[in-house]
PDB file of C-alpha atoms in Angstrom:
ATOM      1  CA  UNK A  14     130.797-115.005  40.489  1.00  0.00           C
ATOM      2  CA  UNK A  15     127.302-115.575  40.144  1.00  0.00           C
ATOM      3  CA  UNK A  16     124.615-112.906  42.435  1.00  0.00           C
ATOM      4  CA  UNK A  17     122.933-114.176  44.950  1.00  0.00           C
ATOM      5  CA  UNK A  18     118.774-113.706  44.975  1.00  0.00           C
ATOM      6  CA  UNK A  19     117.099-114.321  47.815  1.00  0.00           C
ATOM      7  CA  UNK A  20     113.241-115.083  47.198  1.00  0.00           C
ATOM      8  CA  UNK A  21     111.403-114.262  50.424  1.00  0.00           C
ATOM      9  CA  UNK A  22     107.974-116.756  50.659  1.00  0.00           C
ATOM     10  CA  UNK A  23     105.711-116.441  53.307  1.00  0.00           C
ATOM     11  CA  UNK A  24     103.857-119.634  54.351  1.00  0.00           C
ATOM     12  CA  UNK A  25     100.665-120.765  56.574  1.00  0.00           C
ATOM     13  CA  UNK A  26      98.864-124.196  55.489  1.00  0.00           C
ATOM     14  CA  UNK A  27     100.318-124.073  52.689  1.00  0.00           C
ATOM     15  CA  UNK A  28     102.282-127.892  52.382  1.00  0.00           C
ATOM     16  CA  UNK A  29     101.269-128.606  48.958  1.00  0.00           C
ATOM     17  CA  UNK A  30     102.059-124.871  47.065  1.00  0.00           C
ATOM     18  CA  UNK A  31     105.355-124.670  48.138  1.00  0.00           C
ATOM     19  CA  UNK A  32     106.917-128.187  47.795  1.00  0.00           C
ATOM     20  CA  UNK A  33     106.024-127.393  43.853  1.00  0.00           C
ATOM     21  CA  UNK A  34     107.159-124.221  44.121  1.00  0.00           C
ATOM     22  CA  UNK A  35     110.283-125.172  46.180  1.00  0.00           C
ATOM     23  CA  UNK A  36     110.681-128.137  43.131  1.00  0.00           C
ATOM     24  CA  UNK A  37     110.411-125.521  40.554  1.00  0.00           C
ATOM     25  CA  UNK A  38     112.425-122.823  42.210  1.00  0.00           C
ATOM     26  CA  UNK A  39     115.509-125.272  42.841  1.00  0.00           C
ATOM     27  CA  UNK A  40     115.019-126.298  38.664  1.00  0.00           C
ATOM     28  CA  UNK A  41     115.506-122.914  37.519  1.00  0.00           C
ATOM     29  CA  UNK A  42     118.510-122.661  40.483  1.00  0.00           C
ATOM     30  CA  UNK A  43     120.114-125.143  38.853  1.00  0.00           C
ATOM     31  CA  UNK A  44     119.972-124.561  34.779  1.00  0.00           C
ATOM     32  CA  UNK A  45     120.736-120.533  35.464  1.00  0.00           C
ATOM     33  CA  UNK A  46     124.485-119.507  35.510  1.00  0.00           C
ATOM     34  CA  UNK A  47     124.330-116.103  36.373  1.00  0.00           C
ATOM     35  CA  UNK A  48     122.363-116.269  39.848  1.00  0.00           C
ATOM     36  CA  UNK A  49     122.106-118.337  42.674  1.00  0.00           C
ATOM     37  CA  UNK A  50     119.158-119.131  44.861  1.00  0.00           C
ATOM     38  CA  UNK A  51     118.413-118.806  48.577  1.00  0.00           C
ATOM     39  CA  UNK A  52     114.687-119.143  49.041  1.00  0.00           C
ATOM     40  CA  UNK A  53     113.751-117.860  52.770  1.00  0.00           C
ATOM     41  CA  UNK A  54     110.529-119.752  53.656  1.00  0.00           C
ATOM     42  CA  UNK A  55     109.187-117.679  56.796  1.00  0.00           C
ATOM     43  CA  UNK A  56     106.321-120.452  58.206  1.00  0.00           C
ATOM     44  CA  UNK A  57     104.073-119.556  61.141  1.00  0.00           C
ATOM     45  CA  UNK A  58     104.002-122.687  62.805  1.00  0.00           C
ATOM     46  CA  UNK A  59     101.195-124.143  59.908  1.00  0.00           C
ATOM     47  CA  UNK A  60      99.446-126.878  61.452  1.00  0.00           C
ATOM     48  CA  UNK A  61      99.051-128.810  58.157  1.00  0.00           C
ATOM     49  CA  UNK A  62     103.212-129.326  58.885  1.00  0.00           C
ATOM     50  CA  UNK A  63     104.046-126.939  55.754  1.00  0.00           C
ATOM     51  CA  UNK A  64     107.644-126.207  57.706  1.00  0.00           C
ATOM     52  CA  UNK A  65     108.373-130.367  58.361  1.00  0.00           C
ATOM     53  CA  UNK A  66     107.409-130.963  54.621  1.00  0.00           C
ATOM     54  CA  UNK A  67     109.893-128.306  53.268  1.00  0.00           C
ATOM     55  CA  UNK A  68     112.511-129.134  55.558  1.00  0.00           C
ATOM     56  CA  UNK A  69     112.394-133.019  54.839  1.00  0.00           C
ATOM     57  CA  UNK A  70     112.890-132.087  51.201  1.00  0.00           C
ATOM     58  CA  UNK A  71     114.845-129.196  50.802  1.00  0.00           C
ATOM     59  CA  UNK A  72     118.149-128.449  52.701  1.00  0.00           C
ATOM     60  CA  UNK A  73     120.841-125.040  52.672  1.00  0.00           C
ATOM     61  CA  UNK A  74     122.186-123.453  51.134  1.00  0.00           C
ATOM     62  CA  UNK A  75     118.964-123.425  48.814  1.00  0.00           C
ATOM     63  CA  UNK A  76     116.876-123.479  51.963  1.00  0.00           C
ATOM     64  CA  UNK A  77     116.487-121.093  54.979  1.00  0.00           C
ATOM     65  CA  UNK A  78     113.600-122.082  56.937  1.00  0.00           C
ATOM     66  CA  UNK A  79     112.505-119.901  59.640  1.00  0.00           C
ATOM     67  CA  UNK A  80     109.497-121.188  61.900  1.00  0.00           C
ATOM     68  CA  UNK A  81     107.930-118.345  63.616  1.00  0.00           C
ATOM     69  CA  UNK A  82     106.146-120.069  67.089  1.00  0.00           C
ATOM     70  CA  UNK A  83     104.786-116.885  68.980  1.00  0.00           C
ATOM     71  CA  UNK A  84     104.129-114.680  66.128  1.00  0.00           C
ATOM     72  CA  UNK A  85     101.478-114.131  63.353  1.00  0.00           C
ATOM     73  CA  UNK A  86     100.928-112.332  60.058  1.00  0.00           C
ATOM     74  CA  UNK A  87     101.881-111.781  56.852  1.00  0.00           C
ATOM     75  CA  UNK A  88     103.716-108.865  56.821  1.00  0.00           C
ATOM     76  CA  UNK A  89     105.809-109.102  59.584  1.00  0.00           C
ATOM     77  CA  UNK A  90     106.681-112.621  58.433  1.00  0.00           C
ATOM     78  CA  UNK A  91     107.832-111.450  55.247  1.00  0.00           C
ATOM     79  CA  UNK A  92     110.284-108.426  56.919  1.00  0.00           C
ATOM     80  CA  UNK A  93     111.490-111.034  58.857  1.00  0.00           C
ATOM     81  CA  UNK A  94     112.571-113.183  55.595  1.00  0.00           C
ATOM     82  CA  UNK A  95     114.092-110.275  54.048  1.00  0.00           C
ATOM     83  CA  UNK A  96     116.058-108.918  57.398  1.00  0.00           C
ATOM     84  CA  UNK A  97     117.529-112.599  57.283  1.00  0.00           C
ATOM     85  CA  UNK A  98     118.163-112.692  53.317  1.00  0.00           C
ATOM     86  CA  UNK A  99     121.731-112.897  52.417  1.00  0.00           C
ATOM     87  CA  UNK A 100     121.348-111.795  48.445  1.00  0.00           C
ATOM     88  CA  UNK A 101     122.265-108.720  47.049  1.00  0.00           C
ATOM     89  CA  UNK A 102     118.837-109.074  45.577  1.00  0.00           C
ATOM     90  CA  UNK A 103     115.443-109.531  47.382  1.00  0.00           C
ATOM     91  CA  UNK A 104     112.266-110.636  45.665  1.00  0.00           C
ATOM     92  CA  UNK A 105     109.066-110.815  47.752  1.00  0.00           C
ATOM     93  CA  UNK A 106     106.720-114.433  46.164  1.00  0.00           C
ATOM     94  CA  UNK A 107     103.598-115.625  47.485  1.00  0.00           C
ATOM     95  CA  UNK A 108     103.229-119.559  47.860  1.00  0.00           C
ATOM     96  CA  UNK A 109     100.237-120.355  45.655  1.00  0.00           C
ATOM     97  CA  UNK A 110     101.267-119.693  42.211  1.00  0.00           C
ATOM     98  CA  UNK A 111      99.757-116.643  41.833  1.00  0.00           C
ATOM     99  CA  UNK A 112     103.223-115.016  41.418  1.00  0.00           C
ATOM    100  CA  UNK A 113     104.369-117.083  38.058  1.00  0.00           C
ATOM    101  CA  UNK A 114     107.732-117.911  39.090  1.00  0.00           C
ATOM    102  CA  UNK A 115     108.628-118.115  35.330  1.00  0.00           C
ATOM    103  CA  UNK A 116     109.274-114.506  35.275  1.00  0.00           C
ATOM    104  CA  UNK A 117     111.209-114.216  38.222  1.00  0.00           C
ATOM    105  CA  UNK A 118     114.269-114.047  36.623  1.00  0.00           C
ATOM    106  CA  UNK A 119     112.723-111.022  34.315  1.00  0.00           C
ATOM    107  CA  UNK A 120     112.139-109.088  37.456  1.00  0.00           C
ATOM    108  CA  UNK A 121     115.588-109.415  38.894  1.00  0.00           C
ATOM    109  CA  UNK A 122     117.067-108.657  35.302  1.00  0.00           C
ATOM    110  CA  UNK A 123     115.440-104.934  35.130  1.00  0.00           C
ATOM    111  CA  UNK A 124     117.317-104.593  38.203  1.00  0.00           C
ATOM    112  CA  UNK A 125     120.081-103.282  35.695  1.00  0.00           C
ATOM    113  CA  UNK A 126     118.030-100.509  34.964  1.00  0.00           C
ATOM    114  CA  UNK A 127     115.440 -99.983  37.812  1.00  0.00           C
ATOM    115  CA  UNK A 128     115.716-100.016  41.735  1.00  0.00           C
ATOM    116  CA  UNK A 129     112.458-101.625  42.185  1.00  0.00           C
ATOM    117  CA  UNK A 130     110.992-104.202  40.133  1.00  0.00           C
ATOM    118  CA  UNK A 131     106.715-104.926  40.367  1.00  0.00           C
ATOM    119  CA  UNK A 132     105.169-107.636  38.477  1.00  0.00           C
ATOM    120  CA  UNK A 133     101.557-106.453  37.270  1.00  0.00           C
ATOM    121  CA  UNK A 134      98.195-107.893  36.391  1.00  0.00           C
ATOM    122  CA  UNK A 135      97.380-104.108  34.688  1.00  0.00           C
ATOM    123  CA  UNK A 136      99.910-104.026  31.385  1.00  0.00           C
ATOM    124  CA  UNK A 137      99.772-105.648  28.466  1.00  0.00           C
ATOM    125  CA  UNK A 138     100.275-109.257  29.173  1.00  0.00           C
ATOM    126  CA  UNK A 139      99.083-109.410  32.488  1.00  0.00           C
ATOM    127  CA  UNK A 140      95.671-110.307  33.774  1.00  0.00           C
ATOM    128  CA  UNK A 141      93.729-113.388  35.997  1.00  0.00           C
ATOM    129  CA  UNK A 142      91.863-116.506  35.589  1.00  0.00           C
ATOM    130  CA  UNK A 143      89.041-115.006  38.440  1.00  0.00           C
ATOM    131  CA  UNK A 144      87.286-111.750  36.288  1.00  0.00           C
ATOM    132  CA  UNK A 145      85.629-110.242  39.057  1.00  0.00           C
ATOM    133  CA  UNK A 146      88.677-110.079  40.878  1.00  0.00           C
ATOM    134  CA  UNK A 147      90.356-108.738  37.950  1.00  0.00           C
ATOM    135  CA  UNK A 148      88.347-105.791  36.943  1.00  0.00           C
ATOM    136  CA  UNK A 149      87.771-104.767  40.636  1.00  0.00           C
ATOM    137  CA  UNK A 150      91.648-104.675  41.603  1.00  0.00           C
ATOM    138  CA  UNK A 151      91.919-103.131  38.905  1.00  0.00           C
ATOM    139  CA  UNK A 152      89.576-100.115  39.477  1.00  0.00           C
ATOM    140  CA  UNK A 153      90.892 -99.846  43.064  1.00  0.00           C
ATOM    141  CA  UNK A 154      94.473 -99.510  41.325  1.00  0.00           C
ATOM    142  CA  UNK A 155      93.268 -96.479  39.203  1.00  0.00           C
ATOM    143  CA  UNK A 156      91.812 -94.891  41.952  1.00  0.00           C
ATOM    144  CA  UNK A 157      95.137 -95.229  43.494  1.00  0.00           C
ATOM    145  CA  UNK A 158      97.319 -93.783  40.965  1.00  0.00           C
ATOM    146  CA  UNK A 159      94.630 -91.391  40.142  1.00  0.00           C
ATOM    147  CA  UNK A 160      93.188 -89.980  43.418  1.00  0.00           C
ATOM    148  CA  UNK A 161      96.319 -90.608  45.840  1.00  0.00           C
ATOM    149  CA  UNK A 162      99.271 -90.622  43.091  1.00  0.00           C
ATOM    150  CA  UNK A 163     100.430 -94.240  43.908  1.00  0.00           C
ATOM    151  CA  UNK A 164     103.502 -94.941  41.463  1.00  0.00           C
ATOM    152  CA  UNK A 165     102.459 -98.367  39.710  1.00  0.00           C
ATOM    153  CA  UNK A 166      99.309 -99.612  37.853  1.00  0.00           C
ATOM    154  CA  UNK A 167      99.498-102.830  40.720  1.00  0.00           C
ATOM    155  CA  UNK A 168     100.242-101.094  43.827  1.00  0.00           C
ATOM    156  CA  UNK A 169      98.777-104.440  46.295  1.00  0.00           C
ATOM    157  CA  UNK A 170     101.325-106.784  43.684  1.00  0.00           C
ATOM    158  CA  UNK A 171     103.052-108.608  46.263  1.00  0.00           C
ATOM    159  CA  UNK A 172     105.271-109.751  43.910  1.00  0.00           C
ATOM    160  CA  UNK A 173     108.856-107.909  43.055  1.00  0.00           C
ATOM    161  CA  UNK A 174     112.326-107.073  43.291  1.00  0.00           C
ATOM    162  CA  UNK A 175     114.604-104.606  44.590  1.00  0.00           C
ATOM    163  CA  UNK A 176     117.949-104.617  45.953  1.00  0.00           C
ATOM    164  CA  UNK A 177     118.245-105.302  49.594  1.00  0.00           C
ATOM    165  CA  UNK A 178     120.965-102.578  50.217  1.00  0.00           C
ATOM    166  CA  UNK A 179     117.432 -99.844  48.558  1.00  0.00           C
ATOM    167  CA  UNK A 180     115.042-101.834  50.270  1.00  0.00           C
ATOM    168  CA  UNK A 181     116.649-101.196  54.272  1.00  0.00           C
ATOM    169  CA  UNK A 182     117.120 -97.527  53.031  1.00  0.00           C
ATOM    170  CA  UNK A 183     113.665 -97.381  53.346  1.00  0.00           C
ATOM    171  CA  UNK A 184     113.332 -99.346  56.843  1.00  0.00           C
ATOM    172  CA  UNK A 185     111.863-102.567  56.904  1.00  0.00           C
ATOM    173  CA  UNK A 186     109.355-102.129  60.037  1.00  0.00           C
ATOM    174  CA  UNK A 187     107.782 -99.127  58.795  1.00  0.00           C
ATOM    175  CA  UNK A 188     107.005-101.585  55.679  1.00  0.00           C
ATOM    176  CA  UNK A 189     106.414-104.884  57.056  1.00  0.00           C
ATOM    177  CA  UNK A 190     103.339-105.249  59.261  1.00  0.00           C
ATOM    178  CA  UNK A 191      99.852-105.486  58.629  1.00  0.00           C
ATOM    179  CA  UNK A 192      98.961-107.673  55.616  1.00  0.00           C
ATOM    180  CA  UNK A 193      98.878-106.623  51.526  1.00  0.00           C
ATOM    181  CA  UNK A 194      99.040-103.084  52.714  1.00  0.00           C
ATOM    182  CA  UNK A 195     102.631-103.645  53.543  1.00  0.00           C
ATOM    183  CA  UNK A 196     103.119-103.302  49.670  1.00  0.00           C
ATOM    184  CA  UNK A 197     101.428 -99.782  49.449  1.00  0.00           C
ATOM    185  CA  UNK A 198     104.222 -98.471  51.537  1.00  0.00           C
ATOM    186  CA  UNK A 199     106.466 -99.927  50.055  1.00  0.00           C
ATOM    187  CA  UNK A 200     105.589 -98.550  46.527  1.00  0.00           C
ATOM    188  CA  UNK A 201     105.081 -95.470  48.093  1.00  0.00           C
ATOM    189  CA  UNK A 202     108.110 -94.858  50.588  1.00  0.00           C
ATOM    190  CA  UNK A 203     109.887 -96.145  46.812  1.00  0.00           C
ATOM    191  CA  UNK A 204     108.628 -93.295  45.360  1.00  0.00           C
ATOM    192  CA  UNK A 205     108.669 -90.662  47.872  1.00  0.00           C
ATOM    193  CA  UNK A 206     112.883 -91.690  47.869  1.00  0.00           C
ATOM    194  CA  UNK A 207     113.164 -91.024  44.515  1.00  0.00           C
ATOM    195  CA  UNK A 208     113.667 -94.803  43.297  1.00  0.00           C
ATOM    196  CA  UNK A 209     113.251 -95.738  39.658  1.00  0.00           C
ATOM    197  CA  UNK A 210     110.243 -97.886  39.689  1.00  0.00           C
ATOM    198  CA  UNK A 211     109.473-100.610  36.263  1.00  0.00           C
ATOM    199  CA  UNK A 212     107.047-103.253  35.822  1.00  0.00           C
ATOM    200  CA  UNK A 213     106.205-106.470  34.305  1.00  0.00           C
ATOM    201  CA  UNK A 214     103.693-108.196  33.529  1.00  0.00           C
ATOM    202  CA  UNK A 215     101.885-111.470  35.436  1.00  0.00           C
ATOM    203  CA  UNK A 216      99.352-113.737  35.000  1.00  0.00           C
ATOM    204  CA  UNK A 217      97.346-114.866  37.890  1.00  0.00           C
ATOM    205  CA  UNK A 218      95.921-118.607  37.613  1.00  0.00           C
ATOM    206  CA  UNK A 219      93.349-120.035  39.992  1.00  0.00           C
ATOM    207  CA  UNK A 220      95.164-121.358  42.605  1.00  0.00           C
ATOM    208  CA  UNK A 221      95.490-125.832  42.923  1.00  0.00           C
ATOM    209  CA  UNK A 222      95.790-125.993  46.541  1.00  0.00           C
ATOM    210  CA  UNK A 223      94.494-124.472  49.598  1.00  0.00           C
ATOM    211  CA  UNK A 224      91.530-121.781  50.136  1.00  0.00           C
ATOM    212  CA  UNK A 225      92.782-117.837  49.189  1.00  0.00           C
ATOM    213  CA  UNK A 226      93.092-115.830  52.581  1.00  0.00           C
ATOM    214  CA  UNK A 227      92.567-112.689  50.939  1.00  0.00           C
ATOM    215  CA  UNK A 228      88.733-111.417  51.264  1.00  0.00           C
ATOM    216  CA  UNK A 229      88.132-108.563  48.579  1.00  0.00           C
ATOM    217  CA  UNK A 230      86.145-106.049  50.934  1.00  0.00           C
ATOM    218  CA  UNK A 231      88.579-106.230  53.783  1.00  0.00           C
ATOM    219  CA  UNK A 232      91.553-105.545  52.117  1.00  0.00           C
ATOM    220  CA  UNK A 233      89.895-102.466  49.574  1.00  0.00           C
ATOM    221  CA  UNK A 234      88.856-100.598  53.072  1.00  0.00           C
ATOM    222  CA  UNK A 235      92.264-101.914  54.906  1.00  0.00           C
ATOM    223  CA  UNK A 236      93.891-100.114  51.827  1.00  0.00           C
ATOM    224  CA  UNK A 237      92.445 -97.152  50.979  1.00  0.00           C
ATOM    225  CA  UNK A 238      92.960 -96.331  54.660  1.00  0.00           C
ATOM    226  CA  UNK A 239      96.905 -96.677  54.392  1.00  0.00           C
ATOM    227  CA  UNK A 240      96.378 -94.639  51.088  1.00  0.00           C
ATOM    228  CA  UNK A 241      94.900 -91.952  52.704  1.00  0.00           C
ATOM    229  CA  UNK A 242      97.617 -92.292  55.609  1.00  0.00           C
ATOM    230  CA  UNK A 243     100.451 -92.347  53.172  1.00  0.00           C
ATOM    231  CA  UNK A 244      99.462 -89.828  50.593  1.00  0.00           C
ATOM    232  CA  UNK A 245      98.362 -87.083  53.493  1.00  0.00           C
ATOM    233  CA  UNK A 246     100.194 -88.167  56.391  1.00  0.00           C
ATOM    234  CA  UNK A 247     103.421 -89.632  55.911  1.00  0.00           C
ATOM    235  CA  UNK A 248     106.357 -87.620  56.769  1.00  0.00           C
ATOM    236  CA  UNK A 249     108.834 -88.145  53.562  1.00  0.00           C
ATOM    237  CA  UNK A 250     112.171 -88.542  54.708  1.00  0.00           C
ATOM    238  CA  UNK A 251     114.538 -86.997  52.370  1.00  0.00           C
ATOM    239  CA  UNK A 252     117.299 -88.812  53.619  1.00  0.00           C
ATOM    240  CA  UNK A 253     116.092 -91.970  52.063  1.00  0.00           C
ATOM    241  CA  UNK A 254     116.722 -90.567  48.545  1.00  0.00           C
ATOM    242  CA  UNK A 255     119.009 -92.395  45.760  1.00  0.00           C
ATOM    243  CA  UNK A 256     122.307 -90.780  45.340  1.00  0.00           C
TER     244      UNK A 256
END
């Protein structure tokens, strides 16, 4: 019997991404014989008619649209894909490429060895098309690991797998809120529970479609505030640990 992945893909105004990356998604769904896909698409309510678009195109059991009307933001919209995923396997994708979805199936494959899989610009064979970007993530992440002993070399990836069963062990709202800082806590709250953490490598291209929502400044201030939070603050809850 084949596993079940569930790939969790937040959406807003973003019509043209994800109908590729739907088409792609459902191509690699059907060639692979050892998993099967349910991609969650969690939209809030785009006004560009990203949600109609999908769901004229796509249909279950490869599809689970969920429309959020009354509520905004990325990481809430992404705990509420991956509360409603039915895989034993969860991988969190953005919609714009960014997150190569040719090595999707090498992050749910280290799941055989690891309990949480990150995909990183930072080891050999990873990088991005925008430089600046590049070398200043970058930096941030080694301050990270350095300073406030964060467990990966990409600790804002946004891109990575872990069993669901691990990943509500650690409890979902405490992770999902905010926006890229959800994945701080999550690498964090990984490590603090004693999870075996891997990587792999990604390459970010320029995005085709639609404007980047991310603005550098924001989210390095935004961030180092949950890494102070985390690495001084947070209670670790031993209870959470593997075994």
């Amino acid at each position: 019997m084949n596993k079940k992945v569930s790939i969790v893909i937040p959406t807003y105004n973003e019509r043209e991404n994800i109908l590729l990356l739907l088409e792609t998604l459902q191509e690699q769904d059907r060639k692979n014989k050892d998993y099967t896909y349910e991609v969650v698409v969690v939209d809030d309510d785009s006004p560009d008619d990203t949600a109609e678009e999908v769901a004229k195109k796509f249909k279950p059991p490869f599809l689970k649209l969920i429309v959020r009307k009354n509520e905004r933001g990325l990481g809430t919209a992404i705990g509420k894909g991956m509360a409603d995923a039915s895989g034993e396997v969860v991988v969190g994708m953005d919609a714009d490429f960014n997150h190569d979805p040719e090595i999707l199936l090498d992050l749910v494959k280290k799941l055989d060895r690891c309990d949480l899989v990150v995909a990183s610009r930072f080891i050999k064979g990873g990088g991005m098309d925008n430089k600046f970007r590049y070398f200043a993530t970058k930096s941030f992440n080694l301050a990270l690991r350095t300073i406030f002993a964060f467990p990966t070399t990409d600790n804002a990836s946004g891109y990575y797998a872990i069993r669901k069963k691990d990943l509500e062990k650690l409890n979902l709202k405490k992770i999902y809120y905010g926006y890229g800082d959800y994945h701080l806590r999550l690498v964090y709250k990984a490590k603090v529970a004693g999870y075996k953490i891997c990587e792999t490598p990604v390459y970010y291209k320029e995005r085709s479609y639609g404007e980047s929502k991310s603005k550098l400044l924001r989210m390095a201030v935004s961030y180092l505030k949950e890494a102070i939070k985390l690495r001084f603050y947070e209670k670790q809850n031993h209870s959470t640990r593997k075994g």
